[in-house]
mmCIF file of C-alpha atoms in Angstrom:
data_model
loop_
_atom_site.group_PDB
_atom_site.id
_atom_site.type_symbol
_atom_site.label_atom_id
_atom_site.label_comp_id
_atom_site.label_asym_id
_atom_site.label_seq_id
_atom_site.Cartn_x
_atom_site.Cartn_y
_atom_site.Cartn_z
ATOM 1 C CA MET A 1 69.498 88.252 103.949
ATOM 2 C CA THR A 2 67.649 89.797 100.882
ATOM 3 C CA LEU A 3 70.351 91.614 98.520
ATOM 4 C CA HIS A 4 70.133 94.664 97.144
ATOM 5 C CA ALA A 5 69.098 95.210 93.673
ATOM 6 C CA ASN A 6 72.364 97.257 92.940
ATOM 7 C CA PHE A 7 74.613 95.133 95.137
ATOM 8 C CA ARG A 8 78.258 95.790 95.575
ATOM 9 C CA ALA A 9 81.211 93.884 95.984
ATOM 10 C CA GLY A 10 84.797 94.294 95.882
ATOM 11 C CA TYR A 11 88.470 93.970 97.428
ATOM 12 C CA VAL A 12 89.895 96.632 99.766
ATOM 13 C CA ALA A 13 93.488 96.852 100.481
ATOM 14 C CA ILE A 14 94.420 97.843 103.876
ATOM 15 C CA ILE A 15 98.071 99.372 103.562
ATOM 16 C CA GLY A 16 100.313 101.330 105.982
ATOM 17 C CA ARG A 17 103.746 101.162 107.780
ATOM 18 C CA PRO A 18 104.233 98.767 110.756
ATOM 19 C CA ASN A 19 101.877 99.321 113.627
ATOM 20 C CA VAL A 20 99.341 101.814 112.590
ATOM 21 C CA GLY A 21 96.564 99.513 113.537
ATOM 22 C CA LYS A 22 95.842 97.870 110.089
ATOM 23 C CA SER A 23 95.069 94.397 111.708
ATOM 24 C CA THR A 24 92.815 95.942 114.474
ATOM 25 C CA LEU A 25 90.898 97.754 111.838
ATOM 26 C CA LEU A 26 90.140 94.531 109.953
ATOM 27 C CA ASN A 27 89.066 92.758 112.929
ATOM 28 C CA LYS A 28 86.919 95.614 114.294
ATOM 29 C CA LEU A 29 85.331 96.041 110.419
ATOM 30 C CA VAL A 30 84.464 92.468 110.140
ATOM 31 C CA GLN A 31 83.440 92.014 114.054
ATOM 32 C CA GLN A 32 85.767 89.082 114.349
ATOM 33 C CA LYS A 33 89.252 88.439 115.067
ATOM 34 C CA ILE A 34 91.006 86.899 112.295
ATOM 35 C CA SER A 35 94.210 88.967 112.188
ATOM 36 C CA ILE A 36 96.576 88.660 114.862
ATOM 37 C CA THR A 37 97.890 92.157 116.527
ATOM 38 C CA SER A 38 101.009 92.563 119.091
ATOM 39 C CA LYS A 39 102.932 95.851 119.829
ATOM 40 C CA LYS A 40 105.886 94.107 117.914
ATOM 41 C CA ALA A 41 106.650 95.791 114.414
ATOM 42 C CA GLN A 42 105.696 93.422 111.448
ATOM 43 C CA THR A 43 103.447 90.988 113.457
ATOM 44 C CA THR A 44 101.179 90.606 110.327
ATOM 45 C CA ARG A 45 103.146 88.397 107.714
ATOM 46 C CA PHE A 46 100.371 87.322 104.964
ATOM 47 C CA ARG A 47 97.815 88.381 103.130
ATOM 48 C CA ILE A 48 94.330 87.919 105.050
ATOM 49 C CA ASN A 49 91.006 88.360 103.510
ATOM 50 C CA GLY A 50 88.540 89.559 106.008
ATOM 51 C CA ILE A 51 84.927 89.416 104.690
ATOM 52 C CA LEU A 52 82.039 91.703 105.806
ATOM 53 C CA THR A 53 78.576 91.079 103.999
ATOM 54 C CA ASP A 54 75.430 93.086 104.512
ATOM 55 C CA GLU A 55 72.405 93.909 102.496
ATOM 56 C CA GLN A 56 73.853 96.542 100.165
ATOM 57 C CA THR A 57 77.469 95.191 99.920
ATOM 58 C CA GLN A 58 80.150 92.397 100.304
ATOM 59 C CA PHE A 59 83.515 93.974 101.483
ATOM 60 C CA VAL A 60 86.626 91.821 100.854
ATOM 61 C CA PHE A 61 89.212 93.669 103.292
ATOM 62 C CA VAL A 62 92.633 92.369 102.393
ATOM 63 C CA ASP A 63 95.162 92.860 105.425
ATOM 64 C CA THR A 64 98.757 93.073 104.491
ATOM 65 C CA PRO A 65 102.053 93.257 106.437
ATOM 66 C CA GLY A 66 103.416 96.664 107.342
ATOM 67 C CA PHE A 67 105.690 97.859 104.355
ATOM 68 C CA GLN A 68 109.157 97.646 105.447
ATOM 69 C CA THR A 69 111.863 100.122 104.733
ATOM 70 C CA HIS A 70 114.706 99.222 107.066
ATOM 71 C CA TYR A 71 115.222 95.479 107.046
ATOM 72 C CA THR A 72 116.258 93.328 104.076
ATOM 73 C CA SER A 73 115.904 89.693 105.188
ATOM 74 C CA GLY A 74 114.495 87.243 102.943
ATOM 75 C CA LEU A 75 111.523 87.217 104.860
ATOM 76 C CA ASN A 76 110.951 91.158 105.100
ATOM 77 C CA ALA A 77 111.491 90.781 101.296
ATOM 78 C CA ALA A 78 108.542 88.307 100.712
ATOM 79 C CA MET A 79 106.418 90.459 102.806
ATOM 80 C CA ASN A 80 107.006 93.736 100.928
ATOM 81 C CA ARG A 81 106.172 91.682 97.786
ATOM 82 C CA VAL A 82 102.806 90.658 99.455
ATOM 83 C CA VAL A 83 102.021 94.338 99.972
ATOM 84 C CA THR A 84 102.961 95.389 96.459
ATOM 85 C CA GLN A 85 101.132 92.411 94.754
ATOM 86 C CA SER A 86 97.688 93.009 96.727
ATOM 87 C CA MET A 87 97.524 96.863 95.716
ATOM 88 C CA ARG A 88 97.576 95.640 92.134
ATOM 89 C CA GLU A 89 94.436 93.395 92.776
ATOM 90 C CA VAL A 90 92.255 95.746 94.758
ATOM 91 C CA ASN A 91 89.076 98.238 93.689
ATOM 92 C CA VAL A 92 89.989 100.686 96.605
ATOM 93 C CA ILE A 93 93.076 101.214 98.890
ATOM 94 C CA LEU A 94 92.810 102.279 102.356
ATOM 95 C CA PHE A 95 96.202 104.001 103.570
ATOM 96 C CA VAL A 96 96.157 104.173 107.466
ATOM 97 C CA ILE A 97 98.203 106.473 109.308
ATOM 98 C CA GLU A 98 98.347 107.379 112.952
ATOM 99 C CA ALA A 99 96.729 110.831 113.984
ATOM 100 C CA MET A 100 99.167 113.596 114.053
ATOM 101 C CA CYS A 101 102.105 111.541 112.678
ATOM 102 C CA LEU A 102 103.091 111.279 109.206
ATOM 103 C CA ASP A 103 106.922 110.793 108.961
ATOM 104 C CA GLN A 104 109.224 109.432 106.375
ATOM 105 C CA ARG A 105 108.250 105.850 106.763
ATOM 106 C CA ASP A 106 104.584 106.686 105.901
ATOM 107 C CA ILE A 107 105.818 108.479 102.631
ATOM 108 C CA ALA A 108 107.843 105.938 101.623
ATOM 109 C CA VAL A 109 104.816 103.770 101.600
ATOM 110 C CA LEU A 110 102.881 106.716 99.834
ATOM 111 C CA ARG A 111 105.318 106.494 97.283
ATOM 112 C CA ILE A 112 104.296 102.875 96.106
ATOM 113 C CA LEU A 113 100.534 103.361 95.960
ATOM 114 C CA PRO A 114 99.314 102.723 92.417
ATOM 115 C CA ALA A 115 98.016 105.898 90.528
ATOM 116 C CA ASN A 116 94.689 104.270 89.103
ATOM 117 C CA VAL A 117 93.381 103.029 92.361
ATOM 118 C CA PRO A 118 91.041 105.250 94.363
ATOM 119 C CA ILE A 119 93.187 105.952 98.053
ATOM 120 C CA ILE A 120 90.954 106.781 101.266
ATOM 121 C CA LEU A 121 93.286 108.097 104.071
ATOM 122 C CA VAL A 122 92.359 106.246 107.202
ATOM 123 C CA VAL A 123 93.487 108.594 110.103
ATOM 124 C CA ASN A 124 93.475 106.129 113.141
ATOM 125 C CA LYS A 125 93.822 106.058 116.794
ATOM 126 C CA ILE A 126 92.049 109.638 117.228
ATOM 127 C CA ASP A 127 91.119 108.350 120.529
ATOM 128 C CA LYS A 128 94.538 109.324 121.743
ATOM 129 C CA LEU A 129 94.192 112.921 121.087
ATOM 130 C CA ALA A 130 94.364 114.882 124.154
ATOM 131 C CA ASP A 131 93.142 118.138 122.083
ATOM 132 C CA LYS A 132 90.767 117.042 119.316
ATOM 133 C CA ASN A 133 91.402 120.653 117.865
ATOM 134 C CA GLN A 134 94.635 119.523 116.634
ATOM 135 C CA LEU A 135 92.946 117.154 114.105
ATOM 136 C CA LEU A 136 91.505 119.568 111.501
ATOM 137 C CA PRO A 137 94.865 121.401 110.708
ATOM 138 C CA PHE A 138 96.760 117.968 110.668
ATOM 139 C CA LEU A 139 94.201 116.619 108.084
ATOM 140 C CA SER A 140 94.625 119.666 106.207
ATOM 141 C CA GLU A 141 98.498 119.419 106.070
ATOM 142 C CA VAL A 142 98.460 115.598 104.848
ATOM 143 C CA ALA A 143 95.878 116.467 102.164
ATOM 144 C CA GLN A 144 98.681 118.648 100.872
ATOM 145 C CA VAL A 145 101.005 115.880 100.279
ATOM 146 C CA VAL A 146 98.776 113.688 98.173
ATOM 147 C CA LYS A 147 95.389 113.924 96.689
ATOM 148 C CA PHE A 148 93.508 111.398 98.477
ATOM 149 C CA SER A 149 89.854 110.420 97.410
ATOM 150 C CA ASP A 150 88.678 110.609 100.801
ATOM 151 C CA ILE A 151 89.857 111.044 104.487
ATOM 152 C CA ILE A 152 88.141 109.393 107.253
ATOM 153 C CA PRO A 153 89.620 109.978 111.033
ATOM 154 C CA VAL A 154 88.634 106.945 112.684
ATOM 155 C CA SER A 155 89.566 104.938 116.064
ATOM 156 C CA ALA A 156 89.704 101.395 115.232
ATOM 157 C CA MET A 157 89.902 100.097 118.718
ATOM 158 C CA TYR A 158 86.882 101.871 119.729
ATOM 159 C CA LYS A 159 85.066 101.764 116.488
ATOM 160 C CA ILE A 160 84.711 105.347 116.291
ATOM 161 C CA GLN A 161 83.456 106.661 112.786
ATOM 162 C CA LEU A 162 83.730 102.755 111.383
ATOM 163 C CA ALA A 163 80.155 102.976 109.970
ATOM 164 C CA GLU A 164 81.261 106.196 108.103
ATOM 165 C CA LEU A 165 84.176 104.709 106.563
ATOM 166 C CA LEU A 166 82.278 101.564 105.283
ATOM 167 C CA ASP A 167 79.513 104.225 103.899
ATOM 168 C CA THR A 168 82.466 105.942 102.190
ATOM 169 C CA ILE A 169 84.205 102.866 100.937
ATOM 170 C CA ARG A 170 80.940 101.226 99.413
ATOM 171 C CA ASP A 171 80.770 104.288 96.932
ATOM 172 C CA TYR A 172 83.881 102.737 95.252
ATOM 173 C CA LEU A 173 83.067 99.261 95.059
ATOM 174 C CA PRO A 174 81.592 98.256 91.832
ATOM 175 C CA VAL A 175 78.013 96.743 91.002
ATOM 176 C CA SER A 176 78.808 93.003 91.399
ATOM 177 C CA GLU A 177 77.329 89.491 92.838
ATOM 178 C CA PRO A 178 78.703 88.480 96.109
ATOM 179 C CA LEU A 179 82.809 87.202 95.741
ATOM 180 C CA TYR A 180 82.107 84.746 98.720
ATOM 181 C CA ASP A 181 79.203 83.010 100.411
ATOM 182 C CA LYS A 182 77.254 85.297 102.803
ATOM 183 C CA ASP A 183 78.351 83.717 105.881
ATOM 184 C CA GLU A 184 81.944 83.564 105.131
ATOM 185 C CA ILE A 185 84.364 85.857 107.268
ATOM 186 C CA THR A 186 87.902 84.979 105.990
ATOM 187 C CA ASP A 187 89.551 83.066 102.983
ATOM 188 C CA ARG A 188 91.853 81.662 105.400
ATOM 189 C CA SER A 189 91.706 78.069 106.878
ATOM 190 C CA GLU A 190 91.446 76.872 110.889
ATOM 191 C CA ARG A 191 94.724 75.490 110.325
ATOM 192 C CA PHE A 192 96.525 78.744 109.249
ATOM 193 C CA LEU A 193 94.335 80.926 111.846
ATOM 194 C CA ALA A 194 95.546 78.346 114.517
ATOM 195 C CA GLY A 195 99.333 78.931 113.431
ATOM 196 C CA GLU A 196 98.635 82.785 113.648
ATOM 197 C CA PHE A 197 96.992 82.763 117.302
ATOM 198 C CA ILE A 198 99.986 80.977 118.775
ATOM 199 C CA ARG A 199 102.430 83.505 116.960
ATOM 200 C CA GLU A 200 100.236 86.212 118.252
ATOM 201 C CA LYS A 201 100.739 85.150 121.658
ATOM 202 C CA LEU A 202 104.387 84.361 121.099
ATOM 203 C CA PHE A 203 105.028 88.057 120.128
ATOM 204 C CA ARG A 204 102.635 89.358 122.967
ATOM 205 C CA LEU A 205 104.199 87.131 125.840
ATOM 206 C CA VAL A 206 107.933 87.168 125.156
ATOM 207 C CA GLY A 207 107.829 89.971 122.035
ATOM 208 C CA ASP A 208 110.527 91.871 123.708
ATOM 209 C CA GLU A 209 113.130 89.197 124.610
ATOM 210 C CA ILE A 210 113.094 87.205 121.208
ATOM 211 C CA PRO A 211 114.036 88.631 117.750
ATOM 212 C CA TYR A 212 111.516 89.008 114.839
ATOM 213 C CA SER A 213 112.641 86.024 113.024
ATOM 214 C CA THR A 214 110.164 83.528 114.893
ATOM 215 C CA SER A 215 107.517 81.767 113.063
ATOM 216 C CA VAL A 216 104.956 78.570 113.785
ATOM 217 C CA VAL A 217 104.564 75.550 111.566
ATOM 218 C CA ILE A 218 101.150 73.540 112.206
ATOM 219 C CA ASP A 219 102.381 69.897 111.968
ATOM 220 C CA GLN A 220 99.143 68.324 112.301
ATOM 221 C CA PHE A 221 95.264 69.643 112.518
ATOM 222 C CA LYS A 222 92.673 67.405 112.661
ATOM 223 C CA LEU A 223 88.781 67.396 113.681
ATOM 224 C CA GLU A 224 87.851 64.280 115.940
ATOM 225 C CA ASN A 225 84.570 63.883 117.438
ATOM 226 C CA HIS A 226 83.989 67.767 117.838
ATOM 227 C CA LEU A 227 87.612 68.107 119.190
ATOM 228 C CA HIS A 228 90.106 70.130 117.102
ATOM 229 C CA LYS A 229 93.608 68.493 117.794
ATOM 230 C CA VAL A 230 96.473 70.877 116.951
ATOM 231 C CA TYR A 231 99.948 69.870 117.031
ATOM 232 C CA ALA A 232 102.493 73.057 116.287
ATOM 233 C CA THR A 233 106.081 73.802 116.093
ATOM 234 C CA ILE A 234 107.558 77.132 116.875
ATOM 235 C CA LEU A 235 110.835 77.784 114.685
ATOM 236 C CA VAL A 236 113.677 79.890 116.403
ATOM 237 C CA ASP A 237 117.150 80.871 115.192
ATOM 238 C CA LYS A 238 119.031 80.321 118.022
ATOM 239 C CA PRO A 239 119.120 77.784 121.161
ATOM 240 C CA ASN A 240 118.968 80.885 123.561
ATOM 241 C CA GLN A 241 115.630 81.787 122.107
ATOM 242 C CA LYS A 242 114.316 78.403 122.492
ATOM 243 C CA ALA A 243 115.061 78.630 126.556
ATOM 244 C CA VAL A 244 113.359 82.037 126.673
ATOM 245 C CA ILE A 245 110.263 80.741 125.059
ATOM 246 C CA ILE A 246 109.850 77.667 126.883
ATOM 247 C CA GLY A 247 110.681 79.409 130.251
ATOM 248 C CA LYS A 248 111.410 78.009 133.727
ATOM 249 C CA LYS A 249 109.854 74.803 134.169
ATOM 250 C CA GLY A 250 108.348 75.220 130.903
ATOM 251 C CA GLU A 251 105.965 77.800 132.228
ATOM 252 C CA LYS A 252 106.197 80.478 129.684
ATOM 253 C CA LEU A 253 105.299 77.894 126.740
ATOM 254 C CA LYS A 254 102.216 76.607 128.594
ATOM 255 C CA GLN A 255 101.332 80.289 129.224
ATOM 256 C CA ILE A 256 101.253 80.724 125.068
ATOM 257 C CA ALA A 257 99.707 77.541 124.323
ATOM 258 C CA SER A 258 96.953 78.107 126.885
ATOM 259 C CA GLN A 259 96.123 81.715 125.708
ATOM 260 C CA ALA A 260 96.406 80.757 121.862
ATOM 261 C CA ARG A 261 93.957 77.654 122.491
ATOM 262 C CA LYS A 262 91.252 80.060 124.053
ATOM 263 C CA ASP A 263 91.367 81.960 121.213
ATOM 264 C CA MET A 264 90.906 78.795 118.781
ATOM 265 C CA GLU A 265 87.994 77.596 120.801
ATOM 266 C CA LEU A 266 86.451 80.959 120.420
ATOM 267 C CA LEU A 267 86.886 81.360 116.856
ATOM 268 C CA PHE A 268 85.958 77.344 116.008
ATOM 269 C CA GLY A 269 83.248 77.086 118.403
ATOM 270 C CA GLY A 270 84.063 74.236 120.137
ATOM 271 C CA LYS A 271 87.082 72.398 122.425
ATOM 272 C CA VAL A 272 90.822 72.537 121.104
ATOM 273 C CA TYR A 273 93.659 70.169 122.333
ATOM 274 C CA LEU A 274 96.588 71.759 121.609
ATOM 275 C CA GLU A 275 100.433 70.683 121.767
ATOM 276 C CA VAL A 276 103.614 73.229 121.108
ATOM 277 C CA TRP A 277 107.139 72.347 120.781
ATOM 278 C CA VAL A 278 110.109 74.595 120.153
ATOM 279 C CA LYS A 279 112.717 73.745 117.196
ATOM 280 C CA VAL A 280 116.105 75.656 116.554
ATOM 281 C CA LYS A 281 116.227 76.197 112.871
ATOM 282 C CA SER A 282 119.170 78.728 112.136
ATOM 283 C CA GLY A 283 118.769 81.028 109.410
ATOM 284 C CA TRP A 284 115.468 80.180 108.507
ATOM 285 C CA ALA A 285 114.305 83.653 107.809
ATOM 286 C CA ASP A 286 116.727 83.738 104.885
ATOM 287 C CA SER A 287 115.957 80.603 103.232
ATOM 288 C CA GLU A 288 113.943 80.519 99.992
ATOM 289 C CA SER A 289 112.942 76.898 100.675
ATOM 290 C CA VAL A 290 111.811 77.221 104.175
ATOM 291 C CA LEU A 291 110.069 80.596 103.563
ATOM 292 C CA ARG A 292 108.269 78.907 100.657
ATOM 293 C CA ASN A 293 107.093 75.995 102.685
ATOM 294 C CA LEU A 294 105.895 78.471 105.330
ATOM 295 C CA GLY A 295 103.620 79.816 102.756
ATOM 296 C CA TYR A 296 105.719 83.047 101.617
ATOM 297 C CA GLU A 297 105.711 83.437 97.706
#
């Protein structure tokens, strides 16, 4: 790849309340699944950088947890710190909302956005609009709330107007050498991503039956003769949650592990051996030491 003479590179934070499609947007922009998604609010818990490099620009997208205004556990406080810290370290912010929906949760996030960083409003899920004529009045209404640098309606799921979004972001990034190698797609390790894939399947397959306070610890991660060996533990708060995740004759846990393994094999480009256990650790979501060991600052 020959780099443009005025090559640009910079950090782009993806900010918004839970469940507006931030992680889906990141995955579609970098054309690779690196951030997990589910219908369960607050699926994303960590800052994850997704990297897209073309001949003109290196975009470093910073996916962040949905800013939480209702819950006050140590876990949620830690995730909110990730959001606020990320916004101070970027060149541009994508503030993501759902089409035809700007409510008090969005307004709460708007209030914490820094004044000195360009903010592009990304209106997601336009594919769900039955009447596309509703969109223009809605965009005009939203534009009265805050003065955005640009407004781009998109459908992340169906890649509608993502090329236009990239062109818009490009103008706000500084002329710079690449920040990462051109072949890198994320700053996160395979070990980290393995844990995230397990957590995604956990939320997708038993998300309605278990509370939010579950997490995944990777106990061992090693590569032997082109075979990734992954040993992981799912942490839960109560014994009955453990039973739900394991399921009758262990079938639910097998399903979680099987689907997570397939995602790992796709990303790692080879076979994966995966073992997953479930362990009860009461109060982990409010324990500073446990949160620190899990990677929360």
